[in-house]
Structures are given as C-alpha cells and as structure tokens.
PDB file of C-alpha atoms in Angstrom:
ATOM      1  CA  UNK P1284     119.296 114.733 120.304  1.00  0.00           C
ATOM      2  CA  UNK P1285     116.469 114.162 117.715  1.00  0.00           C
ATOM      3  CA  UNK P1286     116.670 110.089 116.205  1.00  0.00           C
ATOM      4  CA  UNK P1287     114.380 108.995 113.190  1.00  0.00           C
ATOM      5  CA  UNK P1288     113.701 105.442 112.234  1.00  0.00           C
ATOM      6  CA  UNK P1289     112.058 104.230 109.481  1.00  0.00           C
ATOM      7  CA  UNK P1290     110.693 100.392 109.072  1.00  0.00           C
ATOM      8  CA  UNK P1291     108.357  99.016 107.063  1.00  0.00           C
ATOM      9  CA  UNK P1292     109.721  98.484 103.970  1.00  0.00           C
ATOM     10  CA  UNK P1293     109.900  94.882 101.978  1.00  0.00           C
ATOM     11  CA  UNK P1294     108.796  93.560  98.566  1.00  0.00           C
ATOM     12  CA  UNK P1295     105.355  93.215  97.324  1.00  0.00           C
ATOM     13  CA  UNK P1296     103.725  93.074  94.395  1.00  0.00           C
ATOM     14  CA  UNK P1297     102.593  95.662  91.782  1.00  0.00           C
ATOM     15  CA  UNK P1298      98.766  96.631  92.948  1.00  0.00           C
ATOM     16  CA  UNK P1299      99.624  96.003  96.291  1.00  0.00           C
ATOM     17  CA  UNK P1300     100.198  98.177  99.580  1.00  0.00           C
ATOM     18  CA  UNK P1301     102.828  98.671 101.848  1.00  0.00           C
ATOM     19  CA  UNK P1302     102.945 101.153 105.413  1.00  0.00           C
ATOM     20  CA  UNK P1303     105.798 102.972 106.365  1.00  0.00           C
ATOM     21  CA  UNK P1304     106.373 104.047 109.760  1.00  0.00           C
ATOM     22  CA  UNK P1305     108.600 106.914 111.066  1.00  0.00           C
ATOM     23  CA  UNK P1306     109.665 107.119 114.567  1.00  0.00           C
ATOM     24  CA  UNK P1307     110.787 109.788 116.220  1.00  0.00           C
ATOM     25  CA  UNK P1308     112.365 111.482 119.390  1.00  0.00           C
ATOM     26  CA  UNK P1309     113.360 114.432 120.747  1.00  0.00           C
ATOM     27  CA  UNK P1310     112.209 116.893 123.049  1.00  0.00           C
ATOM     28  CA  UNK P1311     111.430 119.444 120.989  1.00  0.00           C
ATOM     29  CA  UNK P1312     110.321 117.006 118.072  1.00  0.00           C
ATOM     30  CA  UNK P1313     106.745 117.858 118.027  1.00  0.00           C
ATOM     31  CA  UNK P1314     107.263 120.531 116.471  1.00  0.00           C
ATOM     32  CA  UNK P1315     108.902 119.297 113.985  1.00  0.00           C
ATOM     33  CA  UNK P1316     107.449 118.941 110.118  1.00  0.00           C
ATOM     34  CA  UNK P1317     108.241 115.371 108.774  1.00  0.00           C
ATOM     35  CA  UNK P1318     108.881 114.454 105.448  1.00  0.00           C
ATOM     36  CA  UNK P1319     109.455 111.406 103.790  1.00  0.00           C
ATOM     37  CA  UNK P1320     112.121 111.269 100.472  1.00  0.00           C
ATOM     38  CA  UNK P1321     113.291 108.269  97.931  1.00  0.00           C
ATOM     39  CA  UNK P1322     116.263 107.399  96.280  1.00  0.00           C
ATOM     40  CA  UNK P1323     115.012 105.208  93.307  1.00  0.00           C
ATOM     41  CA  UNK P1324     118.652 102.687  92.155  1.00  0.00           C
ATOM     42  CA  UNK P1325     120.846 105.263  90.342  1.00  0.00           C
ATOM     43  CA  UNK P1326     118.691 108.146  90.646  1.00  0.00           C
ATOM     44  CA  UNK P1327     118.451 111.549  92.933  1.00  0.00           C
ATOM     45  CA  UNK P1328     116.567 111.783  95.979  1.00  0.00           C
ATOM     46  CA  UNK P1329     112.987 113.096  95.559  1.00  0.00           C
ATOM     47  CA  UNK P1330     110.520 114.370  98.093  1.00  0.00           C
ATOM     48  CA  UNK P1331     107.354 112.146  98.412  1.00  0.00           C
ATOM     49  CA  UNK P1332     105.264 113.398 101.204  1.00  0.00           C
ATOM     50  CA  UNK P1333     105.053 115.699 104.447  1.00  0.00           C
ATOM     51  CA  UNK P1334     102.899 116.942 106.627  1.00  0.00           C
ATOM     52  CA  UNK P1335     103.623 119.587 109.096  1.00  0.00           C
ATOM     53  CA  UNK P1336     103.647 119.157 112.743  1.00  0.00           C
ATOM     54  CA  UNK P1337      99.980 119.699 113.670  1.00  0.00           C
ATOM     55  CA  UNK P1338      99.157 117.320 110.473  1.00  0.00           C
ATOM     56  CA  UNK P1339      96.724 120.349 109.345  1.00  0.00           C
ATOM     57  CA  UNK P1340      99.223 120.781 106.138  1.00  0.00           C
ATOM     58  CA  UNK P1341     100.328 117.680 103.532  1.00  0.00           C
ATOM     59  CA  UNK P1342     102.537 117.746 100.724  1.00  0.00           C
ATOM     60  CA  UNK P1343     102.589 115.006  97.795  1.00  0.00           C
ATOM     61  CA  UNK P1344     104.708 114.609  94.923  1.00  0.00           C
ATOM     62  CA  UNK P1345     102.563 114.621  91.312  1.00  0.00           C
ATOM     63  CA  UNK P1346     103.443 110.602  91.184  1.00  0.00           C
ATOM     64  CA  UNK P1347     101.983 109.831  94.110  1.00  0.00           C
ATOM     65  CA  UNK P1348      98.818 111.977  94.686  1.00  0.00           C
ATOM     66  CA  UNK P1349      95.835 109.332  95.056  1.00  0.00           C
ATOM     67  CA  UNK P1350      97.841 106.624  95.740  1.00  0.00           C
ATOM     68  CA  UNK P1351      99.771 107.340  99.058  1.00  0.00           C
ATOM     69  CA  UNK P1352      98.750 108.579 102.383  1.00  0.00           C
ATOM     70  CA  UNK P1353     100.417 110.629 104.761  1.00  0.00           C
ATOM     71  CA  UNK P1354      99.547 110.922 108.561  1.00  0.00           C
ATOM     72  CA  UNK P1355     100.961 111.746 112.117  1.00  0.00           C
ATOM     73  CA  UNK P1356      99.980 110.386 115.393  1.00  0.00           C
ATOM     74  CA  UNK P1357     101.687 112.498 118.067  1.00  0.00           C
ATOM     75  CA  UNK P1358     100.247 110.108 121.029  1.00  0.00           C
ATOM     76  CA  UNK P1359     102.688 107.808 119.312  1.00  0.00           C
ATOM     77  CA  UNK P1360     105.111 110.153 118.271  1.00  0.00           C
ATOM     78  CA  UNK P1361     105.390 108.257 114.622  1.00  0.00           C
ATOM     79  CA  UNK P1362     104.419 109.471 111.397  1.00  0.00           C
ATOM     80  CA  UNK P1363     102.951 106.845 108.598  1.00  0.00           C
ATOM     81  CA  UNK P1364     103.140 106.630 104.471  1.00  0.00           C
ATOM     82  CA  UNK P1365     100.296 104.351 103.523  1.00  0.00           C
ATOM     83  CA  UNK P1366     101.499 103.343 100.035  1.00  0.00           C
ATOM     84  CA  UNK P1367      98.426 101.846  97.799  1.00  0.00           C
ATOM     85  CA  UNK P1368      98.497 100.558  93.779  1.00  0.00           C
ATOM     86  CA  UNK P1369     102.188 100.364  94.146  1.00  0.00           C
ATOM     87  CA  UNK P1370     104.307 100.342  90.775  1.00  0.00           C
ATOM     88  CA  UNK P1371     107.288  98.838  89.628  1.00  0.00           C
ATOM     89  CA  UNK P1372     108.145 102.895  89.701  1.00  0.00           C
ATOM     90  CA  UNK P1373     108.435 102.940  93.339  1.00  0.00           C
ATOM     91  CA  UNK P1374     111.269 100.740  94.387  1.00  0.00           C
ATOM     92  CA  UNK P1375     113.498 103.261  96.086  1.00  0.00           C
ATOM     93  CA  UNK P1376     115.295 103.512  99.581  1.00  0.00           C
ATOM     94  CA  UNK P1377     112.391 105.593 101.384  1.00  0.00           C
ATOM     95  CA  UNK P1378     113.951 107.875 104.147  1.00  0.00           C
ATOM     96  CA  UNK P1379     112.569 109.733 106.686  1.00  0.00           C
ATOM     97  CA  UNK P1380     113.372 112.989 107.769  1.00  0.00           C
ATOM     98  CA  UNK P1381     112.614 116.323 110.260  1.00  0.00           C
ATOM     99  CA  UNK P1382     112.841 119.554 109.665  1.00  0.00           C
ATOM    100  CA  UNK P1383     111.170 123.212 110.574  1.00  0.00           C
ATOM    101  CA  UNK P1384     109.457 123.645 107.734  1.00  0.00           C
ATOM    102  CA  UNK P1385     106.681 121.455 105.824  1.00  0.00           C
ATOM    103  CA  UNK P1386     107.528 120.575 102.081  1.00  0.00           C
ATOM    104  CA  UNK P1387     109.724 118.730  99.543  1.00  0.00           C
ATOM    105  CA  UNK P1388     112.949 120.153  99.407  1.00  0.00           C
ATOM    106  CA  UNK P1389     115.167 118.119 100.941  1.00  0.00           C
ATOM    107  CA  UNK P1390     117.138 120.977 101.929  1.00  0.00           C
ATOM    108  CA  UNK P1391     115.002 121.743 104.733  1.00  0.00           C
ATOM    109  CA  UNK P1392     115.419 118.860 106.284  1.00  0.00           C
ATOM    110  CA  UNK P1393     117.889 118.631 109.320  1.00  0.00           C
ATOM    111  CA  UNK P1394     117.332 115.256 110.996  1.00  0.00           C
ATOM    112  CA  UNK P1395     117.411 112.089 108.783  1.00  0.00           C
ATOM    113  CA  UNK P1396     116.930 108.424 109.389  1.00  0.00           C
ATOM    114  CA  UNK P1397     119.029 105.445 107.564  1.00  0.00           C
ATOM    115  CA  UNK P1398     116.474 104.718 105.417  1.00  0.00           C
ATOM    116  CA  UNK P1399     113.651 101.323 104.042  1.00  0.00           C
ATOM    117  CA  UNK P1400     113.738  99.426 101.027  1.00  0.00           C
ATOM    118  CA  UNK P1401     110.799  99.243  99.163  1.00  0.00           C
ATOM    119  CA  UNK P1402     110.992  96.859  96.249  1.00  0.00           C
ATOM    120  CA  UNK P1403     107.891  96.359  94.201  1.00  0.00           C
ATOM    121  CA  UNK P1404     107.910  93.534  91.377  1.00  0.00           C
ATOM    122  CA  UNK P1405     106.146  93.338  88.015  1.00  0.00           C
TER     123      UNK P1405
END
C-alpha cells in the first residue's frame, strides 16, 4: 500500500516563501515519479512540478518557473516544493501525488494525498 502526505501549507504574505513536504511509503515507492498539483478556489486542478524518481528529470508549470523548487531526498523518502515570491495567484489546495511516469498530467498519477492549503495575502 503506497500513502502520500502533504504538510506544509499556511498563509503568508505576497513576496514571501513557503516549503512543502511530501511523504511517502511504499515498498516499491522509490521508483515512483512525484508530482505535485493545485486546485486554485473554483478552478481545475493544474500540474505544478515533478521530478522523476532518480530527481535527474523536473517538470514546472510556465507560472512557476524561477520561483519554485522541486527536490527529492530518498534517505528521507520525502519530496519538497520550495515556493519563493509567492503571489496572491497561488492560493490553491496543493496535492501531492505518485505515479510511473514524470510530468503534469494528472492522469498519470495513481497515488494521491489529501492535500495543503496554501493561502497567500495581498
């Protein structure tokens, strides 16, 4: 049985920075790609970030390039979004999620967690 859990989330201000961590087990997790996805209020999910099990491949949506980070640390078996010069844009429910194969769709995503709220204010 593969579990994801997200944390990190809260409310901060525009300009500032926020880390999101994503958890994971499952023995055959580590091979695993991990994504992470948003749900802004009233709006489809998007795809954010991923990076593929061996972290050699990332993926990041056109509204986040140069602001947010995405990294793995399989000693620790989590995965991280470093979020930087946060907008008022960016208040979603951030989920995580595992699949097979590294990208955005969230299609190809199997295992998902229940989700952080991020809320940034103006």
């Amino acid at each position: 049985q593969v579990q994801v859990v997200e944390s990190g989330g809260g409310l901060v201000q525009a300009g500032g920075s926020l880390r999101l961590s994503c958890t994971y087990s499952g023995s055959t997790f580590r091979y695993y790609a991990v994504g992470w996805f948003r749900q802004p209020p009233g709006k489809e999910r998007e795809g954010v970030s991923s990076i593929s099990w061996g972290g050699a491949t990332t993926y990041y949506a056109d509204s986040v390039k140069g602001r947010f980070t995405i990294s793995r640390d399989k000693g620790k078996n989590t995965v991280y979004l470093q979020m930087d010069s946060l907008k008022p844009e960016d208040t979603a429910m951030y989920y995580c999620a595992a699949g097979l194969t590294v990208g955005l769709d969230a299609r190809e995503y199997k295992y998902w967690g229940q989700g952080t709220q991020v809320t940034v204010s103006s």
